[in-house]
mmCIF file of C-alpha atoms in Angstrom:
data_model
loop_
_atom_site.group_PDB
_atom_site.id
_atom_site.type_symbol
_atom_site.label_atom_id
_atom_site.label_comp_id
_atom_site.label_asym_id
_atom_site.label_seq_id
_atom_site.Cartn_x
_atom_site.Cartn_y
_atom_site.Cartn_z
ATOM 1 C CA PRO A 1 1.767 -6.320 47.535
ATOM 2 C CA GLY A 2 -2.515 -6.789 48.747
ATOM 3 C CA GLN A 3 -2.337 -3.848 50.087
ATOM 4 C CA SER A 4 -4.405 -0.937 48.525
ATOM 5 C CA ILE A 5 -3.407 1.172 46.431
ATOM 6 C CA GLN A 6 -6.659 4.065 46.383
ATOM 7 C CA ALA A 7 -5.568 3.662 50.843
ATOM 8 C CA ALA A 8 -2.491 5.329 49.732
ATOM 9 C CA VAL A 9 -3.542 8.006 47.368
ATOM 10 C CA ASP A 10 -6.064 8.654 49.459
ATOM 11 C CA SER A 11 -3.182 9.683 52.144
ATOM 12 C CA ALA A 12 -0.507 10.607 50.041
ATOM 13 C CA SER A 13 0.481 14.411 49.325
ATOM 14 C CA SER A 14 0.922 16.458 46.666
ATOM 15 C CA GLY A 15 4.490 15.845 45.171
ATOM 16 C CA ASP A 16 4.053 11.913 46.930
ATOM 17 C CA THR A 17 5.532 9.167 44.743
ATOM 18 C CA ILE A 18 3.838 6.316 44.987
ATOM 19 C CA ARG A 19 6.218 2.941 44.276
ATOM 20 C CA ILE A 20 3.902 -0.656 43.629
ATOM 21 C CA SER A 21 5.473 -3.716 43.741
ATOM 22 C CA GLU A 22 4.409 -6.538 41.438
ATOM 23 C CA GLY A 23 1.068 -7.676 41.456
ATOM 24 C CA VAL A 24 -2.481 -7.574 40.180
ATOM 25 C CA TYR A 25 -4.365 -4.621 42.283
ATOM 26 C CA SER A 26 -8.355 -5.421 41.219
ATOM 27 C CA GLN A 27 -8.886 -1.640 41.916
ATOM 28 C CA ASN A 28 -10.213 1.466 39.791
ATOM 29 C CA VAL A 29 -8.077 4.155 41.321
ATOM 30 C CA SER A 30 -9.224 8.437 41.228
ATOM 31 C CA ILE A 31 -7.083 11.197 42.544
ATOM 32 C CA SER A 32 -8.893 14.145 43.373
ATOM 33 C CA ALA A 33 -6.694 17.849 43.844
ATOM 34 C CA LYS A 34 -3.525 16.909 43.982
ATOM 35 C CA TYR A 35 -0.314 15.753 41.639
ATOM 36 C CA ILE A 36 1.363 12.410 43.039
ATOM 37 C CA ASN A 37 3.526 9.759 41.022
ATOM 38 C CA LEU A 38 2.661 6.056 40.609
ATOM 39 C CA ILE A 39 5.173 4.201 39.441
ATOM 40 C CA VAL A 40 6.248 0.262 38.939
ATOM 41 C CA GLN A 41 9.688 -0.680 40.611
ATOM 42 C CA PRO A 42 12.174 -2.123 37.391
ATOM 43 C CA GLY A 43 11.771 -5.321 36.196
ATOM 44 C CA GLU A 44 8.176 -6.133 38.077
ATOM 45 C CA SER A 45 4.325 -6.068 36.306
ATOM 46 C CA VAL A 46 1.341 -4.525 38.046
ATOM 47 C CA GLN A 47 -1.958 -4.659 37.108
ATOM 48 C CA VAL A 48 -4.513 -1.922 37.661
ATOM 49 C CA ASN A 49 -8.029 -1.144 36.237
ATOM 50 C CA ASN A 50 -8.811 2.143 35.446
ATOM 51 C CA ILE A 51 -7.068 5.396 36.539
ATOM 52 C CA THR A 52 -9.435 8.922 36.786
ATOM 53 C CA ALA A 53 -8.263 12.347 37.672
ATOM 54 C CA THR A 54 -10.493 15.250 38.816
ATOM 55 C CA ASN A 55 -8.968 18.457 39.570
ATOM 56 C CA PRO A 56 -11.903 20.774 40.493
ATOM 57 C CA ASN A 57 -10.233 23.975 41.299
ATOM 58 C CA ALA A 58 -8.415 23.958 37.759
ATOM 59 C CA VAL A 59 -5.199 24.419 39.521
ATOM 60 C CA ALA A 60 -2.880 22.564 37.504
ATOM 61 C CA ARG A 61 -1.515 19.079 39.041
ATOM 62 C CA VAL A 62 0.397 16.266 37.434
ATOM 63 C CA ILE A 63 0.025 12.853 37.447
ATOM 64 C CA TYR A 64 2.981 10.631 36.878
ATOM 65 C CA LEU A 65 2.355 7.525 35.261
ATOM 66 C CA LYS A 66 5.350 4.554 34.873
ATOM 67 C CA ASN A 67 6.087 1.129 33.581
ATOM 68 C CA LEU A 68 1.889 0.714 34.040
ATOM 69 C CA ARG A 69 -0.425 -2.231 32.852
ATOM 70 C CA ILE A 70 -4.107 -0.772 33.362
ATOM 71 C CA GLN A 71 -7.217 -2.622 31.942
ATOM 72 C CA GLY A 72 -9.321 -0.407 31.471
ATOM 73 C CA ASP A 73 -8.917 3.628 30.978
ATOM 74 C CA VAL A 74 -6.676 6.904 32.313
ATOM 75 C CA SER A 75 -9.007 9.564 31.764
ATOM 76 C CA GLY A 76 -8.845 12.917 33.614
ATOM 77 C CA THR A 77 -10.662 16.385 34.200
ATOM 78 C CA SER A 78 -8.524 19.577 34.705
ATOM 79 C CA ASN A 79 -5.719 17.873 34.880
ATOM 80 C CA ASP A 80 -2.607 17.096 33.094
ATOM 81 C CA PHE A 81 -1.162 13.781 32.925
ATOM 82 C CA ASN A 82 2.272 12.244 32.101
ATOM 83 C CA ILE A 83 2.709 8.952 31.493
ATOM 84 C CA HIS A 84 5.939 6.878 30.655
ATOM 85 C CA SER A 85 6.053 3.123 29.210
ATOM 86 C CA CYS A 86 2.486 2.804 29.982
ATOM 87 C CA ASN A 87 -0.273 -0.338 28.584
ATOM 88 C CA ILE A 88 -3.492 0.914 28.436
ATOM 89 C CA THR A 89 -6.063 -1.257 27.404
ATOM 90 C CA GLY A 90 -8.593 1.224 27.207
ATOM 91 C CA ASP A 91 -8.605 4.938 26.246
ATOM 92 C CA VAL A 92 -6.791 7.880 27.440
ATOM 93 C CA ASN A 93 -9.230 10.692 27.594
ATOM 94 C CA VAL A 94 -7.937 14.683 29.236
ATOM 95 C CA ASP A 95 -10.634 17.177 29.308
ATOM 96 C CA GLN A 96 -9.460 20.617 29.624
ATOM 97 C CA GLY A 97 -5.564 19.583 30.328
ATOM 98 C CA SER A 98 -2.648 18.675 29.192
ATOM 99 C CA LEU A 99 -0.920 15.248 28.540
ATOM 100 C CA THR A 100 2.557 13.993 27.473
ATOM 101 C CA ILE A 101 2.812 10.439 26.334
ATOM 102 C CA ILE A 102 5.591 8.548 25.714
ATOM 103 C CA LYS A 103 6.363 4.960 24.233
ATOM 104 C CA SER A 104 3.353 3.544 25.267
ATOM 105 C CA THR A 105 0.186 1.130 23.717
ATOM 106 C CA VAL A 106 -3.575 2.583 23.803
ATOM 107 C CA GLY A 107 -5.932 -0.188 23.466
ATOM 108 C CA ALA A 108 -8.183 2.141 21.042
ATOM 109 C CA ASN A 109 -8.033 5.615 21.385
ATOM 110 C CA ILE A 110 -6.495 9.123 22.427
ATOM 111 C CA SER A 111 -8.559 12.868 23.104
ATOM 112 C CA ILE A 112 -7.218 15.968 23.996
ATOM 113 C CA ASN A 113 -10.850 17.486 24.319
ATOM 114 C CA HIS A 114 -9.927 21.787 24.558
ATOM 115 C CA PRO A 115 -7.229 24.212 23.877
ATOM 116 C CA ASN A 116 -7.140 25.892 27.009
ATOM 117 C CA ARG A 117 -7.935 25.537 31.014
ATOM 118 C CA THR A 118 -8.574 28.929 32.723
ATOM 119 C CA SER A 119 -7.166 30.635 29.850
ATOM 120 C CA VAL A 120 -3.881 28.576 29.809
ATOM 121 C CA PRO A 121 -2.922 26.924 26.406
ATOM 122 C CA THR A 122 -3.034 23.244 27.107
ATOM 123 C CA HIS A 123 0.113 21.365 25.678
ATOM 124 C CA ALA A 124 -0.099 17.583 23.799
ATOM 125 C CA GLN A 125 3.391 15.948 23.124
ATOM 126 C CA ILE A 126 2.453 12.307 22.116
ATOM 127 C CA LEU A 127 5.863 9.997 20.540
ATOM 128 C CA GLN A 128 6.550 6.893 20.799
ATOM 129 C CA THR A 129 3.488 5.167 20.825
ATOM 130 C CA THR A 130 0.773 3.069 19.491
ATOM 131 C CA ILE A 131 -2.548 4.333 19.259
ATOM 132 C CA PRO A 132 -5.290 1.816 16.975
ATOM 133 C CA GLU A 133 -7.601 4.010 16.332
ATOM 134 C CA LYS A 134 -8.533 7.494 16.545
ATOM 135 C CA LEU A 135 -6.003 10.166 17.953
ATOM 136 C CA THR A 136 -8.469 13.555 18.823
ATOM 137 C CA CYS A 137 -5.815 16.227 19.266
ATOM 138 C CA LYS A 138 -7.518 19.926 20.694
ATOM 139 C CA ALA A 139 -4.161 20.855 22.474
ATOM 140 C CA GLY A 140 -3.710 24.388 22.231
ATOM 141 C CA THR A 141 0.069 23.478 20.930
ATOM 142 C CA SER A 142 1.224 19.551 20.524
ATOM 143 C CA ILE A 143 3.939 17.827 19.088
ATOM 144 C CA ILE A 144 2.793 14.490 17.763
ATOM 145 C CA GLY A 145 5.995 12.199 16.493
ATOM 146 C CA TYR A 146 7.169 8.853 15.898
ATOM 147 C CA ASN A 147 3.940 7.226 16.356
ATOM 148 C CA SER A 148 1.652 4.310 14.788
ATOM 149 C CA ILE A 149 -1.947 5.692 14.380
ATOM 150 C CA ARG A 150 -4.915 4.944 12.551
ATOM 151 C CA TYR A 151 -5.773 8.474 11.889
ATOM 152 C CA ALA A 152 -6.287 11.904 13.565
ATOM 153 C CA HIS A 153 -8.564 14.383 14.154
ATOM 154 C CA ILE A 154 -6.379 17.624 14.709
ATOM 155 C CA GLU A 155 -6.661 21.283 15.914
ATOM 156 C CA GLY A 156 -3.998 24.083 17.284
ATOM 157 C CA ASN A 157 -0.712 24.760 16.669
ATOM 158 C CA SER A 158 0.538 21.132 15.790
ATOM 159 C CA GLN A 159 3.957 19.929 14.723
ATOM 160 C CA ILE A 160 3.253 15.746 13.088
ATOM 161 C CA VAL A 161 6.256 14.344 11.886
ATOM 162 C CA GLY A 162 7.500 10.845 11.204
ATOM 163 C CA ASN A 163 4.573 8.709 12.590
ATOM 164 C CA HIS A 164 2.381 5.861 10.447
ATOM 165 C CA PHE A 165 -0.962 7.173 9.843
ATOM 166 C CA ASP A 166 -1.984 2.660 8.903
ATOM 167 C CA GLY A 167 -6.228 3.116 7.507
ATOM 168 C CA ARG A 168 -5.573 -0.663 8.049
ATOM 169 C CA SER A 169 -7.971 -0.492 4.673
ATOM 170 C CA LEU A 170 -11.171 0.911 6.575
ATOM 171 C CA PHE A 171 -13.021 3.783 5.804
ATOM 172 C CA GLY A 172 -11.666 6.903 7.056
ATOM 173 C CA ILE A 173 -9.104 10.449 6.820
ATOM 174 C CA GLY A 174 -6.025 9.926 7.945
ATOM 175 C CA ILE A 175 -4.722 13.121 9.001
ATOM 176 C CA ASP A 176 -7.763 15.872 9.167
ATOM 177 C CA VAL A 177 -6.581 19.026 10.120
ATOM 178 C CA ASN A 178 -9.621 21.725 11.154
ATOM 179 C CA GLY A 179 -10.239 25.052 12.276
ATOM 180 C CA SER A 180 -8.596 28.916 11.314
ATOM 181 C CA GLN A 181 -7.310 28.997 14.109
ATOM 182 C CA THR A 182 -4.707 25.566 13.646
ATOM 183 C CA TYR A 183 -1.644 25.265 12.249
ATOM 184 C CA ALA A 184 -0.268 22.360 10.693
ATOM 185 C CA ARG A 185 3.012 21.148 9.755
ATOM 186 C CA ILE A 186 2.690 17.326 8.805
ATOM 187 C CA HIS A 187 6.127 16.579 7.323
ATOM 188 C CA ASN A 188 7.846 12.556 7.043
ATOM 189 C CA ASN A 189 4.746 10.815 7.515
ATOM 190 C CA ARG A 190 3.793 7.458 5.819
ATOM 191 C CA ILE A 191 -0.100 8.009 5.451
ATOM 192 C CA HIS A 192 -2.329 5.037 3.547
ATOM 193 C CA SER A 193 -4.790 2.027 2.837
ATOM 194 C CA TYR A 194 -7.918 4.063 3.827
ATOM 195 C CA VAL A 195 -9.883 1.939 1.525
ATOM 196 C CA VAL A 196 -13.261 0.506 0.609
ATOM 197 C CA ASN A 197 -14.713 -1.541 -1.989
ATOM 198 C CA THR A 198 -18.596 -0.639 -2.247
ATOM 199 C CA LYS A 199 -21.366 -0.061 -4.076
ATOM 200 C CA ALA A 200 -22.978 2.763 -1.472
ATOM 201 C CA ASN A 201 -22.847 6.246 -1.859
ATOM 202 C CA PHE A 202 -20.638 8.531 0.586
ATOM 203 C CA ASP A 203 -18.297 11.244 1.202
ATOM 204 C CA SER A 204 -15.623 12.983 2.839
ATOM 205 C CA LYS A 205 -14.259 9.271 2.637
ATOM 206 C CA CYS A 206 -11.068 7.849 1.586
ATOM 207 C CA ILE A 207 -9.029 10.747 2.047
ATOM 208 C CA GLY A 208 -5.054 10.640 3.299
ATOM 209 C CA ILE A 209 -4.963 14.404 4.423
ATOM 210 C CA ARG A 210 -7.278 16.656 4.335
ATOM 211 C CA ILE A 211 -7.512 20.814 5.543
ATOM 212 C CA LYS A 212 -10.105 22.052 5.613
ATOM 213 C CA ASP A 213 -12.002 25.013 8.100
ATOM 214 C CA ASN A 214 -9.717 28.084 6.513
ATOM 215 C CA ALA A 215 -6.732 26.000 8.270
ATOM 216 C CA LYS A 216 -3.298 26.310 7.491
ATOM 217 C CA ALA A 217 -0.723 23.689 6.930
ATOM 218 C CA ASP A 218 3.434 23.017 5.769
ATOM 219 C CA ILE A 219 2.863 19.563 4.419
ATOM 220 C CA THR A 220 6.441 18.078 3.164
ATOM 221 C CA ASN A 221 7.886 15.330 1.891
ATOM 222 C CA ASN A 222 5.041 12.278 3.021
ATOM 223 C CA LEU A 223 4.910 9.466 1.666
ATOM 224 C CA VAL A 224 0.861 9.196 0.520
ATOM 225 C CA TYR A 225 -0.685 5.995 -0.966
ATOM 226 C CA ASP A 226 -3.601 4.326 -1.269
ATOM 227 C CA CYS A 227 -6.646 5.810 -0.410
ATOM 228 C CA PHE A 228 -9.254 4.477 -2.897
ATOM 229 C CA ASP A 229 -13.074 2.846 -3.664
ATOM 230 C CA SER A 230 -12.359 0.025 -5.661
ATOM 231 C CA HIS A 231 -15.707 -0.728 -6.442
ATOM 232 C CA GLY A 232 -17.268 0.278 -9.840
ATOM 233 C CA GLN A 233 -20.276 1.706 -8.394
ATOM 234 C CA GLY A 234 -21.406 4.117 -6.296
ATOM 235 C CA ALA A 235 -21.531 7.906 -6.249
ATOM 236 C CA GLU A 236 -18.816 9.479 -3.735
ATOM 237 C CA THR A 237 -18.034 13.247 -3.607
ATOM 238 C CA LYS A 238 -14.732 14.172 -1.719
ATOM 239 C CA ALA A 239 -13.267 10.383 -1.541
ATOM 240 C CA GLY A 240 -10.034 9.314 -3.238
ATOM 241 C CA ILE A 241 -8.085 12.293 -2.704
ATOM 242 C CA GLY A 242 -4.087 11.916 -1.033
ATOM 243 C CA ILE A 243 -4.195 15.558 0.002
ATOM 244 C CA PHE A 244 -7.959 17.980 -0.109
ATOM 245 C CA VAL A 245 -7.411 21.151 0.415
ATOM 246 C CA GLU A 246 -11.219 22.718 1.163
ATOM 247 C CA SER A 247 -10.645 25.575 2.278
ATOM 248 C CA THR A 248 -7.442 26.802 3.724
ATOM 249 C CA ARG A 249 -5.904 31.174 4.765
ATOM 250 C CA GLY A 250 -2.683 29.220 3.563
ATOM 251 C CA THR A 251 -1.289 25.477 2.589
ATOM 252 C CA THR A 252 2.573 24.388 1.259
ATOM 253 C CA ILE A 253 2.735 21.086 -0.594
ATOM 254 C CA LEU A 254 6.209 20.610 -0.828
ATOM 255 C CA GLY A 255 8.462 17.330 -2.101
ATOM 256 C CA ASN A 256 5.769 14.672 -1.560
ATOM 257 C CA ALA A 257 4.920 11.231 -3.194
ATOM 258 C CA LEU A 258 1.657 10.284 -3.790
ATOM 259 C CA TRP A 259 0.557 7.287 -5.549
ATOM 260 C CA SER A 260 -3.257 5.575 -5.872
ATOM 261 C CA CYS A 261 -5.786 7.368 -4.972
ATOM 262 C CA TYR A 262 -8.844 7.713 -6.769
ATOM 263 C CA VAL A 263 -12.483 6.598 -6.746
ATOM 264 C CA ARG A 264 -13.293 3.494 -9.282
ATOM 265 C CA ASP A 265 -15.211 4.929 -12.834
ATOM 266 C CA GLY A 266 -14.767 8.186 -10.338
ATOM 267 C CA ILE A 267 -16.474 11.344 -12.283
ATOM 268 C CA VAL A 268 -13.485 13.159 -14.050
ATOM 269 C CA ASN A 269 -15.485 16.603 -13.153
ATOM 270 C CA ALA A 270 -16.766 15.674 -9.013
ATOM 271 C CA THR A 271 -14.582 16.887 -6.346
ATOM 272 C CA GLY A 272 -12.400 13.724 -5.617
ATOM 273 C CA HIS A 273 -10.513 10.759 -7.141
ATOM 274 C CA ARG A 274 -7.213 12.596 -7.406
ATOM 275 C CA LEU A 275 -4.311 12.508 -5.826
ATOM 276 C CA VAL A 276 -3.891 16.240 -4.976
ATOM 277 C CA TRP A 277 -6.998 18.485 -4.870
ATOM 278 C CA ALA A 278 -6.802 21.656 -4.054
ATOM 279 C CA PRO A 279 -7.599 25.918 -4.794
ATOM 280 C CA PHE A 280 -5.520 28.111 -6.562
ATOM 281 C CA ALA A 281 -5.424 30.553 -3.966
ATOM 282 C CA ASN A 282 -3.983 30.472 -0.853
ATOM 283 C CA VAL A 283 -1.534 26.875 -1.793
ATOM 284 C CA VAL A 284 1.597 27.095 -2.724
ATOM 285 C CA PHE A 285 2.326 22.795 -4.582
ATOM 286 C CA LYS A 286 5.987 22.350 -5.881
ATOM 287 C CA ASN A 287 8.022 19.644 -6.685
ATOM 288 C CA ASN A 288 6.155 16.829 -5.352
ATOM 289 C CA PHE A 289 6.143 12.860 -6.992
ATOM 290 C CA LEU A 290 2.734 11.966 -8.688
ATOM 291 C CA TRP A 291 2.367 7.940 -9.287
ATOM 292 C CA ARG A 292 -0.551 7.037 -11.923
ATOM 293 C CA ARG A 293 0.118 3.373 -10.495
ATOM 294 C CA SER A 294 -3.986 1.947 -11.369
ATOM 295 C CA ASN A 295 -5.432 2.357 -14.109
ATOM 296 C CA PHE A 296 -8.874 3.570 -12.677
ATOM 297 C CA GLN A 297 -6.426 6.786 -11.687
ATOM 298 C CA HIS A 298 -7.507 10.273 -13.557
ATOM 299 C CA VAL A 299 -4.661 11.006 -15.715
ATOM 300 C CA ASP A 300 -5.011 14.771 -15.063
#
């Protein structure tokens, strides 16, 4: 306590572990071109400001963080992060790198911005973590499991399982799957509360799951509900939909339960205002439970 974490980082060699004793360290920690571990002693509380890692030559290097409280952001360029049991007040941003984050709390957003680092696919493992705002995952491959998330943008080869997507009665799309190189397996999630009450015109909001840009998806055993605009005025298109397949090279929708996805006084032949909206081609739809819970919901 009272010493400089930055000084320890600067003098450390790749592979070293820095064990930090209890205290508040009002420092922005910067790590360059090395892989090190920052670990808090068991049962102790350590707070730092931002943590930034840069890796100019793009050689695979991992920064391991455990049991830290970080009052700002964690960010890296061409660097991998392995984060366990941390409390991060700000965002986690990884550009051209991989991310593992487990049993942690993030204050706002997580972003993995690139599918490759020097032609090597990036990876994301996001498990048992709280993300109160947006997850943007463009990793080459990813596993997103058993988290609490407000909403997500997904690209790449991804498995999304057992998460709670809570829109918190705000605009948005719960799981937005994009790109012709994307294959998402979405199963056993709870997705709800992408709602608004407005007379303003809008489109592409209040949606549980959207598949677009010829992405491929398997959507199985999810609960999708409360995706609606409850105001009777305004023009809405591509809105009020539980599962919306806008374009796909192959999607399976199997064994899901959907209810309360609509636009109040919605136009029957407009795109939207449905529990499920999908093209006939390239889509398999079987054994789903559709419940007309609200009188505002269209009957077909």
